[in-house]
C-alpha positions as a printed Julia matrix, in Angstrom:
123×3 Matrix{Float64}:
  16.53   -8.14    9.38
  16.06   -4.93   10.06
  12.75   -2.83   11.75
  11.25   -0.43   12.97
   8.92   -0.08   16.71
   8.94   -3.84   16.39
   7.81   -3.49   12.11
  10.04   -5.22    9.33
  12.15   -2.7     6.9
  12.25   -3.88    3.63
  12.86   -3.33    0.05
  11.86   -4.33   -3.43
  13.8    -3.07   -6.73
  10.64   -2.36   -8.47
   6.46   -3.07   -8.43
   6.43   -6.74   -9.31
   8.28   -7.07   -6.69
   6.24   -5.41   -4.55
   3.26   -6.96   -5.78
   4.22  -10.54   -5.82
   4.96  -10.36   -2.05
   1.87   -8.7    -1.42
   0.02  -11.9    -2.8
   1.17  -13.61   -0.45
   1.58  -11.53    2.54
  -1.63   -9.6     2.56
  -2.83  -11.58    5.74
  -0.2    -9.9     7.92
  -1.64   -7.99   10.37
   1.88   -5.61   11.48
   1.9    -4.36    7.69
   5.82   -3.32    6.8
   8.18   -0.32    6.43
   8.87   -0.6     2.83
  12.39    1.61    1.79
  11.51    3.4    -1.12
  14.58    5.07   -3.06
  14.55    9.14   -3.28
  14.28   10.31   -6.98
  17.86   11.23   -7.29
  19.32    8.48   -5.18
  19.58    6.49   -8.97
  18.74    3.68   -6.75
  16.15    1.16   -8.57
  13.67    0.5    -6.29
   9.38    0.57   -6.29
   7.97    4.61   -6.35
   5.23    5.39   -4.05
   2.63    5.93   -6.15
   3.15    1.91   -7.05
   3.01    0.81   -3.47
  -0.02    3.18   -2.74
  -1.76    1.33   -6.42
  -0.4    -2.13   -5.06
  -1.41   -1.55   -1.4
  -4.72   -0.59   -2.69
  -5.34   -3.7    -4.71
  -4.75   -6.03   -2.0
  -6.95   -3.85    1.23
  -3.87   -2.51    2.74
  -3.28    1.27    2.58
   0.27    3.72    2.71
   0.08    5.92    5.73
   3.29    7.49    7.73
   6.9     8.22    6.24
   9.56    8.73    8.21
  13.29    9.85    7.53
  15.89    6.61    6.71
  19.54    8.08    4.9
  20.52    9.96    2.21
  18.95    7.69   -0.28
  15.8     6.22    0.96
  13.32    6.82    3.14
  10.39    4.59    4.83
   6.89    4.14    3.9
   4.41    2.52    5.89
   2.27   -0.54    4.41
  -0.27   -2.04    6.66
  -4.12   -3.46    5.89
  -6.91   -0.85    6.27
  -8.08   -0.72    9.25
 -11.93   -2.13    9.3
 -13.31    1.25   10.54
 -11.65    3.71    8.48
 -12.9     5.91    6.08
 -11.9     6.39    2.42
 -10.71    9.36    0.89
 -12.05   10.79   -2.61
  -8.36   10.08   -3.54
  -8.2     6.76   -2.89
 -12.01    6.23   -4.58
 -10.79    7.49   -7.31
  -7.56    5.43   -7.3
  -9.4     2.44   -6.81
 -11.87    2.78   -9.63
  -8.83    3.18  -12.28
  -7.87    0.19  -10.55
 -10.61   -2.15  -11.22
 -10.87   -0.41  -14.69
  -7.63   -1.37  -15.21
  -8.28   -5.0   -14.3
  -5.77   -4.57  -11.61
  -7.73   -4.86   -7.94
  -7.4    -8.37   -5.91
  -9.86  -10.07   -3.58
  -8.56   -9.0    -0.67
  -9.09   -5.11   -2.18
 -12.59   -5.75   -3.7
 -13.28   -7.0    -0.34
 -12.46   -4.07    1.37
 -14.21   -1.85   -0.81
 -17.62   -4.53   -0.37
 -17.44   -3.63    3.53
 -16.88    0.01    3.19
 -19.86    0.4     0.85
 -22.12   -2.01    3.39
 -20.65    0.21    6.29
 -21.2     3.49    5.1
 -18.1     3.93    5.0
 -17.02    4.44    1.44
 -17.81    7.77    0.42
 -21.52    8.51   -1.86
 -21.31    9.95   -5.06
């Protein structure tokens, strides 16, 4: 198992594999580093946009990005912190995910918590 700063590095060939993994690991507090193939590499991989949407569905968020090698970069994926503010970009993404029926219970719980604590932007 490869790690960076004590956090596991994992790779997925596509969005379905990441979603299946996160569905059973969303309670993991340390998060993970996703090993994402660069577009020019031609390697099958989940994309950053797919990872971001899937993360939001389960109450997680993408954050730091780090270089890995010629073919890959690393994208940190962690549970959303309980006091973190929601950007208007992520609010719009979540609204689209809700409309598409993709949001999962952990992600919906994070939205409820954000609205109750005032971390959800007002329209």
